[in-house]
Coordinates of C-alpha atoms in Angstrom, one line a residue:
X1 CA 0.1 -0.1 0.2
X2 CA 1.1 3.5 -0.2
X3 CA 0.0 5.2 2.3
X4 CA -2.8 6.7 0.7
X5 CA -6.8 6.3 1.4
X6 CA -8.4 5.1 -1.8
X7 CA -12.5 4.8 -2.7
X8 CA -13.7 1.5 -4.5
X9 CA -13.5 3.0 -8.0
X10 CA -9.6 3.9 -7.3
X11 CA -9.8 7.4 -6.6
X12 CA -8.0 9.1 -3.4
X13 CA -10.5 10.3 -0.4
X14 CA -9.4 11.6 3.0
X15 CA -8.3 9.3 5.4
X16 CA -10.9 7.6 7.4
X17 CA -10.2 8.4 11.0
X18 CA -11.4 11.5 12.7
X19 CA -8.1 13.0 13.4
X20 CA -6.7 15.8 10.8
X21 CA -3.5 14.5 12.3
X22 CA -1.7 11.0 11.4
X23 CA -0.2 10.9 14.8
X24 CA 0.5 8.6 16.4
X25 CA 0.7 6.1 13.7
X26 CA -1.8 3.0 14.1
X27 CA 2.3 1.3 14.1
X28 CA 2.8 2.6 17.6
X29 CA -0.2 0.6 19.0
X30 CA 0.4 -1.7 21.8
X31 CA 1.7 -5.6 20.6
X32 CA -1.3 -7.3 20.7
X33 CA -2.0 -9.4 23.9
X34 CA -1.6 -13.4 23.8
X35 CA -4.8 -13.3 25.6
X36 CA -7.4 -10.4 26.0
X37 CA -7.4 -8.5 28.9
X38 CA -10.6 -9.5 31.0
X39 CA -10.0 -7.9 34.5
X40 CA -10.7 -4.0 34.0
X41 CA -10.0 -1.7 36.8
X42 CA -12.7 0.9 35.7
X43 CA -14.7 1.9 32.6
X44 CA -12.1 4.0 31.2
X45 CA -9.8 0.6 31.5
X46 CA -12.4 -1.5 29.5
X47 CA -12.2 1.7 27.1
X48 CA -8.7 1.5 26.4
X49 CA -8.1 -2.2 25.9
X50 CA -11.5 -2.8 23.8
X51 CA -11.0 -4.9 20.2
X52 CA -11.7 -1.5 18.5
X53 CA -9.4 1.1 18.6
X54 CA -10.4 4.4 19.7
X55 CA -8.9 7.6 19.7
X56 CA -9.0 9.9 22.8
X57 CA -9.8 13.5 21.5
X58 CA -9.4 17.2 22.2
X59 CA -12.8 18.5 21.6
X60 CA -12.4 22.1 22.7
X61 CA -10.5 24.4 24.6
X62 CA -12.7 27.1 26.6
X63 CA -11.9 29.9 28.8
X64 CA -13.0 29.4 32.6
X65 CA -12.5 30.6 36.1
X66 CA -13.8 28.2 38.3
X67 CA -11.6 27.9 41.5
X68 CA -9.4 30.7 40.2
X69 CA -9.5 34.3 40.4
X70 CA -7.8 34.4 36.9
X71 CA -9.0 33.2 33.9
X72 CA -7.4 29.8 32.4
X73 CA -7.9 27.6 29.4
X74 CA -9.2 24.0 30.1
X75 CA -9.3 21.4 27.3
X76 CA -12.2 19.0 27.0
X77 CA -11.4 15.5 26.6
X78 CA -13.6 12.8 24.8
X79 CA -12.7 9.2 25.9
X80 CA -15.6 7.1 24.8
X81 CA -18.8 8.2 26.5
X82 CA -16.8 10.2 29.4
X83 CA -15.7 13.7 29.2
X84 CA -13.4 15.5 31.3
X85 CA -11.3 18.9 32.0
X86 CA -8.2 19.9 32.6
X87 CA -5.7 22.8 32.5
X88 CA -2.3 22.4 30.7
X89 CA -0.7 22.4 34.5
X90 CA -2.5 18.9 35.2
X91 CA -1.3 17.5 32.2
X92 CA 2.1 18.7 33.1
X93 CA 1.6 17.2 36.5
X94 CA 0.1 14.0 34.8
X95 CA 3.5 13.4 33.1
X96 CA 5.5 14.2 36.0
X97 CA 4.3 11.7 38.1
X98 CA 4.1 9.0 35.7
X99 CA 7.9 10.2 35.1
X100 CA 8.2 8.9 39.1
X101 CA 5.9 5.7 38.6
X102 CA 7.7 4.3 35.8
X103 CA 11.4 5.4 35.6
X104 CA 12.5 3.1 33.5
X105 CA 9.8 4.0 30.3
X106 CA 9.9 6.3 27.9
X107 CA 7.1 8.9 28.7
X108 CA 5.9 10.8 26.0
X109 CA 6.1 14.5 26.0
X110 CA 3.7 17.2 26.1
X111 CA 3.9 20.7 24.6
X112 CA 6.5 23.5 25.9
X113 CA 5.5 25.8 28.0
X114 CA 4.9 29.7 26.4
X115 CA 8.8 31.1 26.2
X116 CA 9.4 34.6 28.3
X117 CA 9.9 36.4 25.0
X118 CA 6.0 35.1 24.0
X119 CA 5.0 36.6 27.1
X120 CA 7.1 40.0 26.9
X121 CA 5.8 40.6 23.5
X122 CA 2.1 39.0 23.5
X123 CA 2.1 40.2 27.8
X124 CA -1.3 39.2 28.8
X125 CA -2.7 38.0 25.5
X126 CA -0.1 34.8 25.6
X127 CA -2.6 32.2 27.2
X128 CA -5.3 33.6 24.5
X129 CA -3.8 33.1 21.3
X130 CA -5.8 31.0 19.0
X131 CA -2.6 29.3 17.0
X132 CA -0.9 28.3 20.5
X133 CA -4.1 26.8 21.8
X134 CA -4.8 24.9 18.8
X135 CA -1.7 23.7 18.6
X136 CA -1.4 22.5 22.3
X137 CA -4.7 20.9 21.6
X138 CA -3.4 18.8 19.1
X139 CA 0.0 17.8 21.1
X140 CA -1.8 17.0 24.1
X141 CA -4.5 15.0 22.5
X142 CA -1.0 13.2 20.7
X143 CA 0.1 12.7 24.3
X144 CA -2.9 11.1 25.4
X145 CA -2.8 8.8 22.8
X146 CA 0.3 7.6 22.6
X147 CA -0.2 6.7 26.9
X148 CA -3.2 4.9 25.6
X149 CA -1.0 3.0 23.1
X150 CA 1.5 2.1 25.6
X151 CA 1.2 -1.7 26.8
X152 CA 2.4 -0.9 30.1
X153 CA 1.1 2.9 30.8
X154 CA -2.4 2.1 29.4
X155 CA -2.7 0.0 32.4
X156 CA -2.1 2.4 35.1
X157 CA -5.5 3.7 36.9
X158 CA -3.8 7.2 37.4
X159 CA -3.8 7.7 33.7
X160 CA -7.5 6.0 33.9
X161 CA -8.7 8.5 36.7
X162 CA -7.3 11.6 34.7
X163 CA -9.6 10.5 31.8
X164 CA -12.3 10.3 34.3
X165 CA -14.5 13.3 34.5
X166 CA -16.0 12.3 37.8
X167 CA -12.7 12.8 39.7
X168 CA -10.9 16.0 40.2
X169 CA -7.6 15.8 39.7
X170 CA -6.3 17.3 43.3
X171 CA -8.3 14.1 44.9
X172 CA -6.0 11.8 42.5
X173 CA -2.8 13.6 43.6
X174 CA -3.8 13.5 47.5
X175 CA -4.3 9.5 47.5
X176 CA -2.3 6.7 46.8
X177 CA 0.1 6.0 44.7
X178 CA 1.0 9.4 43.7
X179 CA 0.7 10.6 47.7
X180 CA 3.3 8.1 48.8
X181 CA 6.0 8.6 46.0
X182 CA 9.5 8.5 47.6
X183 CA 11.6 12.1 47.1
X184 CA 14.4 10.0 45.2
X185 CA 13.6 7.4 42.7
X186 CA 17.1 6.0 43.1
X187 CA 16.5 5.2 46.5
X188 CA 13.3 3.1 45.6
X189 CA 13.1 -0.2 43.9
X190 CA 12.9 0.7 40.2
X191 CA 9.8 -1.6 39.2
X192 CA 7.8 0.0 41.7
X193 CA 8.9 2.8 43.3
X194 CA 5.8 3.0 45.8
X195 CA 6.1 -0.5 46.8
X196 CA 5.0 -0.5 50.6
X197 CA 6.9 -3.7 51.2
X198 CA 10.4 -2.3 49.8
X199 CA 13.2 -3.1 52.2
X200 CA 14.7 -0.4 54.7
X201 CA 18.0 -1.4 52.8
X202 CA 17.3 1.4 50.1
X203 CA 18.1 4.1 52.6
X204 CA 21.5 3.1 52.5
X205 CA 21.9 3.6 49.0
X206 CA 23.9 6.6 47.4
X207 CA 22.8 9.1 45.7
X208 CA 24.9 9.7 42.7
X209 CA 25.4 12.4 39.9
X210 CA 25.0 11.3 36.6
X211 CA 28.3 12.8 35.5
X212 CA 29.8 10.6 37.9
X213 CA 32.3 7.5 35.8
X214 CA 31.7 4.3 35.2
X215 CA 34.6 1.6 36.0
X216 CA 32.8 -1.0 33.9
X217 CA 30.3 0.7 31.6
X218 CA 27.4 -1.4 29.2
X219 CA 28.9 -1.1 25.8
X220 CA 25.1 -1.2 24.7
X221 CA 24.1 1.9 26.5
X222 CA 27.1 3.4 25.8
X223 CA 25.9 3.2 22.0
X224 CA 22.9 4.0 22.9
X225 CA 23.6 7.2 24.4
X226 CA 25.8 8.5 21.7
X227 CA 23.2 7.5 19.1
X228 CA 20.7 9.7 21.1
X229 CA 23.2 12.5 21.3
X230 CA 23.6 12.4 17.2
X231 CA 19.8 11.9 16.9
X232 CA 19.1 14.9 19.3
X233 CA 21.9 17.2 17.6
X234 CA 20.7 16.4 13.9
X235 CA 16.8 17.0 14.7
X236 CA 16.8 20.1 16.9
X237 CA 19.9 21.6 14.5
X238 CA 19.5 21.1 10.9
X239 CA 16.0 19.6 10.5
X240 CA 14.3 22.1 12.5
X241 CA 16.2 24.8 11.1
X242 CA 15.8 24.1 8.0
X243 CA 12.0 23.3 8.5
X244 CA 11.6 26.7 10.2
X245 CA 13.1 28.8 7.2
X246 CA 11.0 25.9 4.6
X247 CA 7.6 27.1 6.6
X248 CA 8.8 31.0 6.3
X249 CA 9.6 30.9 2.7
X250 CA 6.0 29.1 1.9
X251 CA 4.7 31.6 4.1
X252 CA 6.1 34.7 2.2
X253 CA 5.2 33.1 -1.0
X254 CA 1.6 33.1 0.0
X255 CA 1.4 36.0 1.0
X256 CA 2.9 37.5 -1.8
X257 CA 0.4 35.5 -4.0
X258 CA -2.3 36.9 -1.9
X259 CA -1.2 40.1 -2.8
X260 CA -1.1 39.3 -6.4
X261 CA -4.1 37.9 -6.5
X262 CA -6.1 41.3 -5.4
X263 CA -4.0 43.3 -8.0
X264 CA -4.9 41.0 -10.8
X265 CA -8.4 41.3 -9.6
X266 CA -8.3 45.1 -9.9
X267 CA -6.6 45.3 -12.8
X268 CA -9.3 43.3 -14.5
X269 CA -11.9 46.2 -14.0
X270 CA -9.7 48.6 -16.4
X271 CA -10.3 46.1 -19.3
X272 CA -13.2 44.8 -21.2
X273 CA -14.0 41.6 -23.4
X274 CA -11.8 38.7 -23.2
X275 CA -8.7 40.3 -22.0
X276 CA -10.8 41.5 -18.9
X277 CA -11.9 37.7 -18.1
X278 CA -8.5 36.3 -18.6
X279 CA -7.1 39.0 -16.3
X280 CA -9.6 38.0 -13.8
X281 CA -9.1 34.3 -14.6
X282 CA -5.6 34.8 -13.9
X283 CA -6.2 36.6 -10.7
X284 CA -8.4 33.8 -9.4
X285 CA -6.1 31.1 -10.2
X286 CA -3.4 33.1 -8.1
X287 CA -6.0 33.2 -5.3
X288 CA -6.2 29.6 -5.5
X289 CA -2.5 29.0 -5.1
X290 CA -2.4 31.7 -2.1
X291 CA -5.3 29.2 -0.4
X292 CA -3.5 25.8 -1.3
X293 CA -0.4 27.3 0.0
X294 CA -2.1 28.3 3.1
X295 CA -3.4 24.8 3.8
X296 CA 0.0 23.2 3.0
X297 CA 1.7 25.7 5.6
X298 CA -1.2 24.0 8.0
X299 CA -0.7 20.4 7.0
X300 CA 3.2 21.1 7.3
X301 CA 3.2 22.7 10.7
X302 CA 0.9 19.7 12.0
X303 CA 2.4 16.5 10.4
X304 CA 6.0 17.3 10.2
X305 CA 7.0 20.2 12.1
X306 CA 5.2 19.5 15.2
X307 CA 5.9 16.1 15.2
X308 CA 9.5 16.6 14.2
X309 CA 9.6 19.2 17.3
X310 CA 8.2 16.3 19.4
X311 CA 10.8 13.9 18.7
X312 CA 13.7 16.5 19.9
X313 CA 11.6 16.5 22.6
X314 CA 11.7 12.7 23.1
X315 CA 15.7 13.1 22.2
X316 CA 16.1 14.5 25.3
X317 CA 13.9 12.4 27.5
X318 CA 15.7 9.4 26.4
X319 CA 18.8 11.3 27.7
X320 CA 17.0 11.8 31.0
X321 CA 16.2 7.5 31.0
X322 CA 19.9 6.5 30.1
X323 CA 21.0 8.9 32.8
X324 CA 18.7 7.5 35.2
X325 CA 20.3 4.0 34.1
X326 CA 23.7 5.3 34.5
X327 CA 23.1 6.5 38.1
X328 CA 22.0 3.5 38.8
X329 CA 25.2 1.8 37.4
X330 CA 27.1 4.0 39.4
X331 CA 25.0 3.2 42.6
X332 CA 25.8 -0.5 42.2
X333 CA 29.6 0.2 42.1
X334 CA 29.3 2.7 45.0
X335 CA 27.9 0.2 47.0
X336 CA 30.1 -2.3 46.3
X337 CA 33.2 -0.3 47.1
X338 CA 31.5 1.5 50.3
X339 CA 31.0 -2.7 51.5
X340 CA 34.6 -3.8 50.3
X341 CA 35.9 -0.8 52.5
X342 CA 33.7 -1.6 55.2
X343 CA 35.0 -5.4 55.2
X344 CA 38.3 -3.9 55.1
X345 CA 37.9 -1.9 58.1
X346 CA 36.5 -5.0 60.1
X347 CA 39.3 -6.8 59.5
X348 CA 41.8 -4.2 60.7
X349 CA 39.6 -4.4 63.8
X350 CA 39.1 -7.9 64.0
X351 CA 43.1 -7.6 64.0
X352 CA 43.4 -5.2 66.6
X353 CA 41.1 -7.3 68.7
X354 CA 43.2 -10.0 68.7
X355 CA 46.5 -8.4 69.4
X356 CA 44.5 -6.7 72.2
X357 CA 43.3 -10.6 73.5
X358 CA 47.2 -11.7 73.2
X359 CA 48.2 -8.7 74.9
X360 CA 45.6 -9.3 77.8
X361 CA 47.0 -13.0 78.0
X362 CA 50.5 -12.2 78.5
X363 CA 49.7 -9.6 81.1
X364 CA 47.8 -12.5 82.9
X365 CA 50.5 -14.5 82.8
X366 CA 53.0 -11.7 84.0
X367 CA 50.7 -11.1 87.4
X368 CA 50.7 -14.6 88.0
X369 CA 54.5 -14.4 88.5
X370 CA 54.4 -11.5 90.4
X371 CA 51.8 -12.8 92.9
X372 CA 54.2 -16.0 93.6
X373 CA 57.3 -13.7 94.6
X374 CA 55.3 -12.1 97.3
X375 CA 56.4 -12.2 101.3
X376 CA 54.6 -14.6 103.3
X377 CA 52.0 -13.7 106.2
X378 CA 54.5 -14.4 109.6
X379 CA 56.8 -11.9 108.1
X380 CA 54.3 -9.5 107.2
X381 CA 52.8 -9.6 111.0
X382 CA 56.4 -9.1 112.2
X383 CA 57.5 -6.2 110.4
X384 CA 53.7 -4.5 111.6
X385 CA 54.5 -5.0 115.2
X386 CA 57.9 -3.8 115.1
X387 CA 56.3 -0.8 113.1
X388 CA 53.8 -0.3 116.1
X389 CA 56.4 -0.4 118.8
X390 CA 58.8 2.5 117.4
X391 CA 55.6 4.6 116.9
X392 CA 54.6 4.4 120.7
X393 CA 58.0 5.9 121.9
X394 CA 57.4 9.1 120.0
X395 CA 53.9 9.2 121.4
X396 CA 55.2 8.7 125.1
X397 CA 58.1 11.3 125.0
X398 CA 55.2 14.0 123.4
X399 CA 53.1 13.3 126.5
X400 CA 55.8 13.8 128.9
X401 CA 56.6 17.2 127.3
X402 CA 53.7 18.3 127.3
X403 CA 53.0 17.4 131.3
X404 CA 55.8 19.8 132.0
X405 CA 54.6 22.6 130.2
X406 CA 51.5 22.7 131.9
X407 CA 53.5 22.9 135.3
X408 CA 53.0 26.9 136.6
X409 CA 56.5 26.9 137.8
X410 CA 58.2 25.7 135.2
X411 CA 60.4 28.1 133.3
X412 CA 59.9 26.8 129.9
X413 CA 56.2 27.8 130.1
X414 CA 57.0 31.4 130.3
X415 CA 59.9 32.0 128.5
X416 CA 59.5 29.5 125.5
X417 CA 55.9 29.8 124.4
X418 CA 54.5 32.9 123.0
X419 CA 50.5 34.5 123.7
X420 CA 48.1 32.1 122.1
X421 CA 47.1 34.5 118.8
X422 CA 44.0 32.9 118.7
X423 CA 42.3 30.8 115.7
X424 CA 44.0 31.4 112.5
X425 CA 42.3 33.0 109.8
X426 CA 40.9 31.2 106.7
X427 CA 42.5 32.0 103.3
X428 CA 39.8 33.2 101.1
X429 CA 39.8 31.5 97.4
X430 CA 39.7 33.5 94.7
X431 CA 38.3 32.1 91.2
X432 CA 38.6 33.5 87.8
X433 CA 35.3 34.0 86.0
X434 CA 33.9 31.2 83.9
X435 CA 36.3 28.6 86.0
X436 CA 32.5 26.5 86.7
X437 CA 32.4 25.9 82.7
X438 CA 36.1 25.0 82.3
X439 CA 36.3 23.0 85.2
X440 CA 32.6 21.2 83.9
X441 CA 34.0 20.9 80.0
X442 CA 37.4 19.8 81.2
X443 CA 35.3 17.1 83.4
X444 CA 33.3 16.0 80.6
X445 CA 36.2 16.1 78.0
X446 CA 38.2 13.6 81.3
X447 CA 35.6 11.4 80.8
X448 CA 35.2 10.8 77.4
X449 CA 39.0 10.3 77.6
X450 CA 38.4 7.5 80.3
X451 CA 36.0 5.6 78.2
X452 CA 37.6 1.9 78.2
X453 CA 39.4 1.4 74.8
X454 CA 38.5 -2.2 75.1
X455 CA 34.7 -1.4 74.9
X456 CA 35.1 1.5 72.0
X457 CA 36.9 -1.1 69.8
X458 CA 34.1 -4.1 70.4
X459 CA 31.4 -1.7 69.5
X460 CA 33.0 -0.4 66.7
X461 CA 33.0 -3.6 65.7
X462 CA 29.5 -4.5 66.3
X463 CA 28.3 -1.4 64.6
X464 CA 30.4 -2.2 61.6
X465 CA 29.1 -5.9 61.1
X466 CA 25.7 -4.3 61.5
X467 CA 26.7 -1.6 58.4
X468 CA 27.8 -4.5 56.3
X469 CA 25.2 -6.8 56.8
X470 CA 22.9 -3.8 55.7
X471 CA 25.3 -3.0 52.6
X472 CA 25.5 -6.4 51.5
X473 CA 21.2 -6.4 51.1
X474 CA 21.5 -3.2 49.7
X475 CA 24.3 -4.3 47.2
X476 CA 21.9 -7.4 46.0
X477 CA 18.8 -4.8 45.7
X478 CA 20.8 -2.8 43.6
X479 CA 22.1 -5.2 41.5
X480 CA 18.3 -6.4 41.5
X481 CA 17.7 -2.8 40.2
X482 CA 20.3 -2.4 37.4
X483 CA 19.7 -5.7 35.9
X484 CA 15.5 -4.5 36.0
X485 CA 16.3 -1.2 34.7
X486 CA 18.6 -2.5 31.9
X487 CA 16.1 -5.1 30.8
X488 CA 13.0 -2.5 30.9
X489 CA 14.7 0.2 29.3
X490 CA 15.9 -1.3 26.6
X491 CA 12.6 -3.3 25.9
X492 CA 11.5 0.0 25.7
X493 CA 13.7 1.6 23.7
X494 CA 13.1 -1.0 21.0
X495 CA 9.4 -0.3 21.1
X496 CA 10.6 3.6 20.9
X497 CA 12.4 2.7 17.5
X498 CA 9.5 0.8 15.8
X499 CA 7.2 3.8 16.8
X500 CA 10.0 6.0 15.4
X501 CA 9.8 4.0 12.0
X502 CA 6.0 3.9 11.7
X503 CA 6.1 7.6 12.8
X504 CA 8.7 8.7 10.0
X505 CA 6.9 7.0 7.4
X506 CA 3.5 8.9 7.9
X507 CA 5.5 12.0 8.1
X508 CA 6.9 11.6 4.9
X509 CA 3.4 10.4 3.4
X510 CA 1.8 12.9 4.7
X511 CA 4.0 15.3 3.4
X512 CA 3.8 14.2 -0.6
X513 CA -0.3 13.8 0.2
X514 CA 0.1 17.6 0.9
X515 CA 2.2 18.8 -2.1
X516 CA 0.3 15.9 -4.4
X517 CA -2.5 18.1 -3.4
X518 CA -1.1 21.5 -3.8
X519 CA 0.1 21.1 -7.2
X520 CA -3.5 19.2 -8.1
X521 CA -5.4 21.8 -6.9
X522 CA -2.8 24.8 -8.7
X523 CA -2.7 22.4 -11.7
X524 CA -6.7 22.7 -12.2
X525 CA -6.9 26.2 -11.3
X526 CA -4.3 27.1 -14.1
X527 CA -5.6 24.8 -16.5
X528 CA -8.9 27.1 -16.4
X529 CA -6.6 30.0 -16.9
X530 CA -5.5 28.5 -20.1
X531 CA -8.4 27.9 -21.2
X532 CA -10.0 32.0 -20.8
X533 CA -6.6 32.8 -22.0
X534 CA -7.5 30.8 -25.5
X535 CA -10.1 33.1 -26.0
X536 CA -8.4 36.3 -26.8
X537 CA -8.3 36.7 -30.6
X538 CA -4.7 36.8 -32.2
X539 CA -3.1 40.1 -32.6
X540 CA -4.1 41.8 -35.8
X541 CA -0.4 42.2 -36.8
X542 CA 0.5 38.9 -36.3
X543 CA 2.2 37.2 -39.4
X544 CA 0.6 35.2 -41.4
X545 CA 3.3 32.5 -41.0
X546 CA 2.3 32.3 -37.6
X547 CA -1.3 31.8 -38.3
X548 CA -1.5 28.1 -38.7
X549 CA -2.6 25.2 -36.8
X550 CA 0.7 24.4 -35.3
X551 CA 0.8 28.0 -33.9
X552 CA -1.0 26.8 -31.0
X553 CA 1.0 23.8 -30.2
X554 CA 3.2 26.6 -27.9
X555 CA 0.2 27.3 -25.9
X556 CA -0.5 23.5 -25.9
X557 CA 2.6 22.7 -24.4
X558 CA 3.3 20.5 -27.9
X559 CA 6.0 23.0 -29.4
X560 CA 8.7 21.4 -30.8

């Protein structure tokens, strides 16, 4: 098949689907399931997985002020018999949360936000620009249909609730699973970041940078990164630049023909007879060229420029997806390095513990030898008796001296002893200000230094063993996540490649059809002009040699 729609009689007819834009193409639909789905979670799920292929349509864009002081645009979504209304920020919120729920999948893009220059030029009218709103309608519709045709995302109940007009988006955001999303998807299971039974060991995983180098990179994904980089540079560089230039030149061409058609139609009013009719018909053909060029521009924008820009967004999305896988790989290597370091640290602590035990055993044997050389109890008792008798003699002498001093007629009492000066004064101790705090700090520091090194070492060994156990579990989880991420990302990259081939085929066919239709309309218009020009009589001064049946061959296009 050539990609064009044909009637039973062989003539071409417009495409059968209701959309003016053929994206996403039928080739991007989910692969046929081996067994039809039977366990539907809701009516939207049943609609999305019915045997017939249904399109999600955005049928209108309306201005409203519901729950807001400022007017905004809501897009009316038609999915089967359900009708939902959402503003642009809610589409953006849906996509952001799907990225967190499915970190290993390529989540389709939505149209870009208005640039600052657009707001500066149009000021308050940027949100009301008809062209921008029409473009957003088409691209948001494409976004929803890409989700609906994805084999995994089409089963997500958050997406079903977005299409259901009976549920407010705020209610969806404040209920599981969106309300329990982790802060970092790197510290959550890759297959299900909101898994309530996820191991606490995920908290021990590092949070590496996407620029961190790998020791053992995967060549498959290095090739994917290089291809994505080249694809992004080519799409967002030469292709989009040339497309914008072509669009501008076609636009100028159409506008020039609009001015030319008006001038020719005005000129026909100053003539009469066949000449006036011929000039008027020529002006009408030029008008047809203007109108067909305007239509060609619209089709090129919708079926070529917009999907081309969408694929430049896809390239950025794939870069982020590959960066996530890179971080998961770095996470695995960093966890492995940390575990190896902790094991080395534990070996050093165990070595210190063994040396301390050997030293303690040696000291114990030394204490036993010293005890065997100590004196006998009888010798100690004799030494004690002798010391007591020696202490008794000074005591007797002191008592005698005291007795002599107490006698009044003793000469020593009046000449030797001076009068008693009274109780000795107590010296006051001065303390510098702040010494209380310093003493308390010194006491605390001494307490810290007095910690038993043996107890500290054994506590460190115990904590290191616990850390190693946790890191071993974290390493096992990281290995499982890395394996799943590689498999899931590669699978979605393969699906994306099939989608890209199908979409670019549709883009090329659409461009060919647009140019064919443009040529057909202009050919018909100029054939009419030719017939009108042929009614003008020949010039009276025309040479007889030129007035022959063959002279019309040049007009008919069959000149020799």
